[in-house]
């Protein structure tokens, strides 16, 4: 009888012990889950201004400008693609630091009244009492790629954001690139990097132009293309009035490489590399001349021709890349 009672008490004690251990394990799991949930909540709270725009009191102050002269001018190049132009202007008009829009118009016919009416309506929708966006067509008599870099006499801002009509970047990326440019206003700051290499097979050094895959593979670049780049407005005057005229003539004849010429010009003035900014690109148009056969060879010819005209190679390569740490998990 005593032995039976002893065994019963022992089994009861073991059962209580098992229940206690199970309860303790359950508590630990719940505590771990609570810690994970708290971590996620804190992380999302810290990222709220990036994810949702946040309140004006917690946004980065450098992204907001009460003086329009501290913003930037959008310089957009277009050619017989009014649908893309409308889409691009409708998007960029919402960017907070935009001061003015200048459309480089080189078509034989002037812009239609319906186009101007549509674009002005878009501008009115995105203008506020403290921000009036200017819209101007820069009409050119001749069709030349040099037109995109003609000086703009009444430009109020120092910063120019040069963009093609068939690509779009989120306003958050553009505003971040603008902040980067303000830290180095003499430099080109852009989203589309390219690189040049020295081909030493011959007796004389020859330079080779390489596209995105070379940049991706090596991590080096020496140019950012003006299809999506910030630069100081002074370079418009230098390009048109001070750069060797032979370069502009070459661009006009070959209908190519005005972007490489601008990269040469800025590097020749600064002696420094450009700055590549990480940004997601949305291509809204069809493929351009870069998809045509022999494109890289023609661009290499441009590089070597410009080296001759500048009497040196001014491009400087680098591996520096600007990344907005607010938009990535680890940095």
Tab-separated table of C-alpha atoms in Angstrom:
chain	number	residue	atom	x	y	z
A	1	UNK	CA	0.000	0.000	0.000
A	2	UNK	CA	2.776	2.405	0.954
A	3	UNK	CA	4.642	1.544	-2.248
A	4	UNK	CA	1.568	2.306	-4.354
A	5	UNK	CA	1.164	5.677	-2.676
A	6	UNK	CA	4.841	6.413	-3.211
A	7	UNK	CA	4.621	5.613	-6.919
A	8	UNK	CA	1.485	7.776	-7.236
A	9	UNK	CA	3.181	10.737	-5.597
A	10	UNK	CA	6.225	10.291	-7.807
A	11	UNK	CA	4.129	10.230	-10.986
A	12	UNK	CA	2.238	13.295	-9.820
A	13	UNK	CA	5.499	15.161	-9.147
A	14	UNK	CA	6.839	14.260	-12.585
A	15	UNK	CA	3.612	15.439	-14.176
A	16	UNK	CA	3.801	18.768	-12.379
A	17	UNK	CA	7.436	19.087	-13.448
A	18	UNK	CA	6.537	18.450	-17.099
A	19	UNK	CA	3.718	20.981	-16.950
A	20	UNK	CA	6.032	23.544	-15.377
A	21	UNK	CA	8.671	23.024	-18.098
A	22	UNK	CA	6.030	23.267	-20.844
A	23	UNK	CA	4.669	26.461	-19.326
A	24	UNK	CA	8.173	27.923	-19.061
A	25	UNK	CA	8.882	27.057	-22.698
A	26	UNK	CA	5.623	28.657	-23.766
A	27	UNK	CA	6.483	31.819	-21.850
A	28	UNK	CA	9.892	31.979	-23.499
A	29	UNK	CA	8.366	31.614	-26.943
A	30	UNK	CA	5.827	34.339	-26.211
A	31	UNK	CA	8.548	36.641	-24.901
A	32	UNK	CA	10.621	36.001	-28.037
A	33	UNK	CA	7.624	36.759	-30.268
A	34	UNK	CA	6.893	39.954	-28.333
A	35	UNK	CA	10.515	41.059	-28.721
A	36	UNK	CA	10.362	40.416	-32.475
A	37	UNK	CA	7.109	42.356	-32.806
A	38	UNK	CA	8.522	45.263	-30.788
A	39	UNK	CA	11.636	45.338	-32.993
A	40	UNK	CA	9.560	45.439	-36.191
A	41	UNK	CA	7.326	48.210	-34.809
A	42	UNK	CA	10.348	50.323	-33.837
A	43	UNK	CA	11.967	49.738	-37.225
A	44	UNK	CA	8.846	50.702	-39.138
A	45	UNK	CA	8.396	53.761	-36.950
A	46	UNK	CA	11.921	54.863	-37.765
A	47	UNK	CA	11.291	54.335	-41.475
A	48	UNK	CA	7.835	55.964	-41.509
A	49	UNK	CA	8.945	59.223	-43.147
A	50	UNK	CA	10.420	57.214	-46.009
A	51	UNK	CA	7.549	54.789	-46.443
A	52	UNK	CA	4.641	57.159	-46.207
A	53	UNK	CA	6.053	60.640	-46.544
A	54	UNK	CA	5.581	61.294	-42.832
A	55	UNK	CA	4.765	64.606	-41.247
A	56	UNK	CA	6.554	67.775	-42.318
A	57	UNK	CA	8.076	68.089	-38.876
A	58	UNK	CA	9.983	64.822	-39.138
A	59	UNK	CA	11.128	64.880	-42.759
A	60	UNK	CA	14.686	65.712	-43.669
A	61	UNK	CA	14.790	69.507	-43.698
A	62	UNK	CA	17.123	69.601	-46.696
A	63	UNK	CA	14.324	68.284	-48.904
A	64	UNK	CA	12.084	71.316	-48.457
A	65	UNK	CA	12.763	74.758	-49.866
A	66	UNK	CA	10.718	77.864	-49.203
A	67	UNK	CA	12.921	79.895	-51.565
A	68	UNK	CA	12.373	78.639	-55.104
A	69	UNK	CA	15.903	79.683	-56.083
A	70	UNK	CA	17.180	76.872	-53.905
A	71	UNK	CA	15.369	74.262	-55.968
A	72	UNK	CA	16.279	72.922	-59.378
A	73	UNK	CA	15.225	73.335	-62.985
A	74	UNK	CA	14.099	70.327	-64.991
A	75	UNK	CA	15.686	70.366	-68.452
A	76	UNK	CA	13.924	67.748	-70.544
A	77	UNK	CA	14.866	66.750	-74.067
A	78	UNK	CA	12.102	65.470	-76.348
A	79	UNK	CA	11.484	64.650	-80.004
A	80	UNK	CA	8.034	63.888	-81.435
A	81	UNK	CA	6.873	61.883	-78.428
A	82	UNK	CA	4.195	64.041	-76.872
A	83	UNK	CA	2.649	61.122	-75.014
A	84	UNK	CA	5.942	60.450	-73.205
A	85	UNK	CA	6.479	64.152	-72.583
A	86	UNK	CA	3.042	64.446	-70.949
A	87	UNK	CA	3.724	61.427	-68.759
A	88	UNK	CA	7.140	62.709	-67.669
A	89	UNK	CA	5.979	66.240	-66.892
A	90	UNK	CA	2.953	64.912	-64.993
A	91	UNK	CA	5.312	62.894	-62.816
A	92	UNK	CA	8.118	65.379	-62.163
A	93	UNK	CA	5.719	68.243	-61.468
A	94	UNK	CA	4.971	66.507	-58.166
A	95	UNK	CA	8.602	66.611	-56.967
A	96	UNK	CA	8.854	68.996	-54.025
A	97	UNK	CA	12.039	70.930	-54.942
A	98	UNK	CA	11.181	71.498	-58.601
A	99	UNK	CA	11.279	75.189	-59.503
A	100	UNK	CA	10.869	75.262	-63.285
A	101	UNK	CA	10.524	73.034	-66.339
A	102	UNK	CA	12.333	73.793	-69.583
A	103	UNK	CA	11.442	71.668	-72.601
A	104	UNK	CA	14.128	71.522	-75.295
A	105	UNK	CA	12.053	71.703	-78.476
A	106	UNK	CA	13.899	71.086	-81.771
A	107	UNK	CA	11.025	69.859	-83.946
A	108	UNK	CA	10.249	71.698	-87.203
A	109	UNK	CA	6.719	72.528	-86.020
A	110	UNK	CA	6.043	74.486	-82.821
A	111	UNK	CA	4.325	72.777	-79.891
A	112	UNK	CA	0.579	72.515	-80.373
A	113	UNK	CA	-1.885	74.516	-78.329
A	114	UNK	CA	-3.435	71.318	-76.991
A	115	UNK	CA	-0.037	70.158	-75.707
A	116	UNK	CA	0.670	73.476	-74.024
A	117	UNK	CA	-2.809	73.530	-72.506
A	118	UNK	CA	-2.392	70.026	-71.077
A	119	UNK	CA	1.044	70.727	-69.587
A	120	UNK	CA	-0.021	74.051	-68.092
A	121	UNK	CA	-3.006	72.333	-66.487
A	122	UNK	CA	-0.660	69.774	-64.928
A	123	UNK	CA	1.535	72.579	-63.611
A	124	UNK	CA	-1.440	74.380	-62.076
A	125	UNK	CA	-2.563	71.209	-60.314
A	126	UNK	CA	0.847	70.833	-58.672
A	127	UNK	CA	1.490	74.493	-57.850
A	128	UNK	CA	0.836	75.887	-54.387
A	129	UNK	CA	0.783	79.337	-52.863
A	130	UNK	CA	4.409	78.890	-51.771
A	131	UNK	CA	5.546	77.123	-54.953
A	132	UNK	CA	4.797	78.286	-58.477
A	133	UNK	CA	6.348	76.051	-61.129
A	134	UNK	CA	7.369	77.753	-64.354
A	135	UNK	CA	6.928	75.953	-67.674
A	136	UNK	CA	8.792	77.098	-70.784
A	137	UNK	CA	9.462	75.714	-74.238
A	138	UNK	CA	12.985	76.453	-75.436
A	139	UNK	CA	12.355	76.623	-79.196
A	140	UNK	CA	15.302	75.873	-81.510
A	141	UNK	CA	15.455	76.546	-85.234
A	142	UNK	CA	17.887	73.733	-86.007
A	143	UNK	CA	17.765	70.096	-84.963
A	144	UNK	CA	20.940	69.401	-83.008
A	145	UNK	CA	21.690	67.430	-79.868
A	146	UNK	CA	23.696	70.448	-78.707
A	147	UNK	CA	20.378	72.247	-78.160
A	148	UNK	CA	19.876	70.465	-74.838
A	149	UNK	CA	22.846	72.362	-73.403
A	150	UNK	CA	22.098	75.871	-74.613
A	151	UNK	CA	22.234	78.558	-71.886
A	152	UNK	CA	18.909	79.566	-70.316
A	153	UNK	CA	18.974	83.296	-69.674
A	154	UNK	CA	16.290	83.606	-66.997
A	155	UNK	CA	17.155	80.474	-65.059
A	156	UNK	CA	16.616	81.182	-61.351
A	157	UNK	CA	18.266	78.077	-59.910
A	158	UNK	CA	21.873	76.943	-59.935
A	159	UNK	CA	20.919	73.266	-60.199
A	160	UNK	CA	19.818	71.754	-63.492
A	161	UNK	CA	18.331	68.266	-63.660
A	162	UNK	CA	18.841	67.053	-67.225
A	163	UNK	CA	16.508	64.222	-68.200
A	164	UNK	CA	15.266	62.408	-71.311
A	165	UNK	CA	11.546	62.147	-71.945
A	166	UNK	CA	11.466	58.353	-71.894
A	167	UNK	CA	12.750	57.600	-68.402
A	168	UNK	CA	11.274	58.300	-64.982
A	169	UNK	CA	12.782	58.229	-61.507
A	170	UNK	CA	10.774	58.405	-58.269
A	171	UNK	CA	10.684	61.894	-56.779
A	172	UNK	CA	12.339	60.541	-53.627
A	173	UNK	CA	15.345	59.442	-55.704
A	174	UNK	CA	15.509	62.790	-57.510
A	175	UNK	CA	15.330	64.721	-54.240
A	176	UNK	CA	18.114	62.573	-52.770
A	177	UNK	CA	20.299	63.132	-55.847
A	178	UNK	CA	19.654	66.862	-55.499
A	179	UNK	CA	20.881	66.725	-51.905
A	180	UNK	CA	24.002	64.890	-53.062
A	181	UNK	CA	24.592	67.507	-55.758
A	182	UNK	CA	24.277	70.323	-53.217
A	183	UNK	CA	27.181	68.769	-51.312
A	184	UNK	CA	29.340	68.972	-54.479
A	185	UNK	CA	27.727	71.549	-56.814
A	186	UNK	CA	30.591	71.649	-59.329
A	187	UNK	CA	30.275	67.912	-59.970
A	188	UNK	CA	27.909	65.951	-62.161
A	189	UNK	CA	25.586	63.782	-60.082
A	190	UNK	CA	23.542	61.207	-61.926
A	191	UNK	CA	21.837	57.842	-62.155
A	192	UNK	CA	23.354	56.308	-65.309
A	193	UNK	CA	27.085	55.518	-64.967
A	194	UNK	CA	29.491	54.585	-67.751
A	195	UNK	CA	33.225	53.829	-67.894
A	196	UNK	CA	36.160	54.263	-70.285
A	197	UNK	CA	39.148	51.950	-70.561
A	198	UNK	CA	42.604	52.237	-72.101
A	199	UNK	CA	43.260	49.847	-74.977
A	200	UNK	CA	47.045	49.481	-75.026
A	201	UNK	CA	47.319	46.962	-77.854
A	202	UNK	CA	48.523	49.544	-80.370
A	203	UNK	CA	51.515	51.864	-80.315
A	204	UNK	CA	49.294	54.755	-79.221
A	205	UNK	CA	46.844	54.602	-76.326
A	206	UNK	CA	43.284	54.222	-77.509
A	207	UNK	CA	40.260	54.567	-75.267
A	208	UNK	CA	37.258	52.260	-75.227
A	209	UNK	CA	33.774	53.248	-74.101
A	210	UNK	CA	31.955	50.618	-72.043
A	211	UNK	CA	28.350	50.440	-70.917
A	212	UNK	CA	26.444	49.302	-67.872
A	213	UNK	CA	27.709	45.722	-67.716
A	214	UNK	CA	31.319	46.865	-67.378
A	215	UNK	CA	30.282	49.172	-64.553
A	216	UNK	CA	28.342	46.366	-62.879
A	217	UNK	CA	31.224	43.905	-63.207
A	218	UNK	CA	34.050	46.177	-62.028
A	219	UNK	CA	32.250	48.669	-59.802
A	220	UNK	CA	34.098	51.528	-61.530
A	221	UNK	CA	32.770	54.398	-63.627
A	222	UNK	CA	34.062	57.691	-65.027
A	223	UNK	CA	30.913	59.281	-66.453
A	224	UNK	CA	27.266	59.778	-65.564
A	225	UNK	CA	25.120	60.371	-68.609
A	226	UNK	CA	23.157	63.601	-68.953
A	227	UNK	CA	19.988	61.627	-69.702
A	228	UNK	CA	19.510	61.670	-65.913
A	229	UNK	CA	21.952	63.946	-64.103
A	230	UNK	CA	22.317	67.105	-62.040
A	231	UNK	CA	24.891	69.753	-62.915
A	232	UNK	CA	25.473	73.483	-62.343
A	233	UNK	CA	23.864	75.887	-64.808
A	234	UNK	CA	27.256	77.442	-65.569
A	235	UNK	CA	28.126	74.392	-67.650
A	236	UNK	CA	25.426	75.321	-70.157
A	237	UNK	CA	27.344	78.485	-70.991
A	238	UNK	CA	30.712	76.717	-70.971
A	239	UNK	CA	29.401	74.000	-73.296
A	240	UNK	CA	27.962	76.479	-75.793
A	241	UNK	CA	30.460	79.332	-75.677
A	242	UNK	CA	33.766	78.030	-74.324
A	243	UNK	CA	34.114	74.359	-75.211
A	244	UNK	CA	35.989	73.744	-78.506
A	245	UNK	CA	33.557	74.324	-81.370
A	246	UNK	CA	34.921	71.230	-83.113
A	247	UNK	CA	33.262	69.082	-80.456
A	248	UNK	CA	29.836	70.647	-80.993
A	249	UNK	CA	30.289	70.261	-84.766
A	250	UNK	CA	31.137	66.601	-84.302
A	251	UNK	CA	28.020	66.056	-82.160
A	252	UNK	CA	25.804	67.742	-84.756
A	253	UNK	CA	27.225	65.748	-87.665
A	254	UNK	CA	27.082	62.381	-85.931
A	255	UNK	CA	23.923	62.953	-83.871
A	256	UNK	CA	25.556	61.310	-80.899
A	257	UNK	CA	27.762	61.817	-77.833
A	258	UNK	CA	26.600	65.173	-76.505
A	259	UNK	CA	26.365	63.459	-73.113
A	260	UNK	CA	29.976	62.275	-73.311
A	261	UNK	CA	31.038	65.794	-74.302
A	262	UNK	CA	29.351	67.213	-71.192
A	263	UNK	CA	31.090	64.621	-69.017
A	264	UNK	CA	34.439	65.617	-70.557
A	265	UNK	CA	33.691	69.298	-69.983
A	266	UNK	CA	32.779	68.965	-66.295
A	267	UNK	CA	35.736	66.666	-65.570
A	268	UNK	CA	38.055	69.093	-67.381
A	269	UNK	CA	36.848	71.924	-65.128
A	270	UNK	CA	36.834	70.044	-61.831
A	271	UNK	CA	39.585	67.456	-62.243
A	272	UNK	CA	37.306	65.152	-60.243
A	273	UNK	CA	35.019	62.181	-60.964
A	274	UNK	CA	31.225	62.401	-61.096
A	275	UNK	CA	28.975	60.900	-58.427
A	276	UNK	CA	26.733	57.954	-59.183
A	277	UNK	CA	23.488	57.875	-57.212
A	278	UNK	CA	21.542	54.660	-56.767
A	279	UNK	CA	18.017	54.968	-58.080
A	280	UNK	CA	15.344	52.816	-59.653
A	281	UNK	CA	14.772	53.682	-63.286
A	282	UNK	CA	11.484	53.232	-65.136
A	283	UNK	CA	11.814	53.225	-68.923
A	284	UNK	CA	8.555	54.308	-70.515
A	285	UNK	CA	9.698	54.522	-74.121
A	286	UNK	CA	10.993	52.147	-76.771
A	287	UNK	CA	14.661	51.274	-77.151
A	288	UNK	CA	16.931	54.090	-78.341
A	289	UNK	CA	20.171	54.366	-80.281
A	290	UNK	CA	22.031	52.398	-77.609
A	291	UNK	CA	20.372	49.226	-78.923
A	292	UNK	CA	21.584	49.811	-82.486
A	293	UNK	CA	24.501	47.720	-83.727
A	294	UNK	CA	27.903	49.379	-83.488
A	295	UNK	CA	26.771	51.763	-80.766
A	296	UNK	CA	29.709	51.099	-78.432
A	297	UNK	CA	32.234	51.497	-81.243
A	298	UNK	CA	30.734	54.851	-82.245
A	299	UNK	CA	30.872	55.985	-78.626
A	300	UNK	CA	34.508	54.884	-78.415
A	301	UNK	CA	35.236	56.999	-81.486
A	302	UNK	CA	33.654	59.958	-79.707
A	303	UNK	CA	35.824	59.448	-76.626
A	304	UNK	CA	39.030	59.347	-78.671
A	305	UNK	CA	37.984	62.361	-80.747
A	306	UNK	CA	37.239	64.409	-77.620
A	307	UNK	CA	40.598	63.438	-76.094
A	308	UNK	CA	42.205	64.994	-79.165
A	309	UNK	CA	40.085	68.144	-78.922
A	310	UNK	CA	40.717	68.572	-75.187
A	311	UNK	CA	44.358	67.606	-75.715
A	312	UNK	CA	44.179	65.208	-72.778
A	313	UNK	CA	41.944	62.653	-71.092
A	314	UNK	CA	40.101	64.575	-68.355
A	315	UNK	CA	37.795	61.757	-67.200
A	316	UNK	CA	38.542	60.398	-63.726
A	317	UNK	CA	37.282	56.975	-62.677
A	318	UNK	CA	35.972	56.142	-59.222
A	319	UNK	CA	34.115	53.472	-57.248
A	320	UNK	CA	32.115	55.854	-55.031
A	321	UNK	CA	28.351	55.374	-55.039
A	322	UNK	CA	25.778	57.456	-53.160
A	323	UNK	CA	23.041	55.411	-51.505
A	324	UNK	CA	20.107	56.708	-49.449
A	325	UNK	CA	20.484	54.721	-46.226
A	326	UNK	CA	16.863	55.437	-45.267
A	327	UNK	CA	15.655	53.162	-48.042
A	328	UNK	CA	17.718	50.070	-47.269
A	329	UNK	CA	17.632	47.648	-44.373
A	330	UNK	CA	21.381	47.335	-43.806
A	331	UNK	CA	24.158	49.769	-44.743
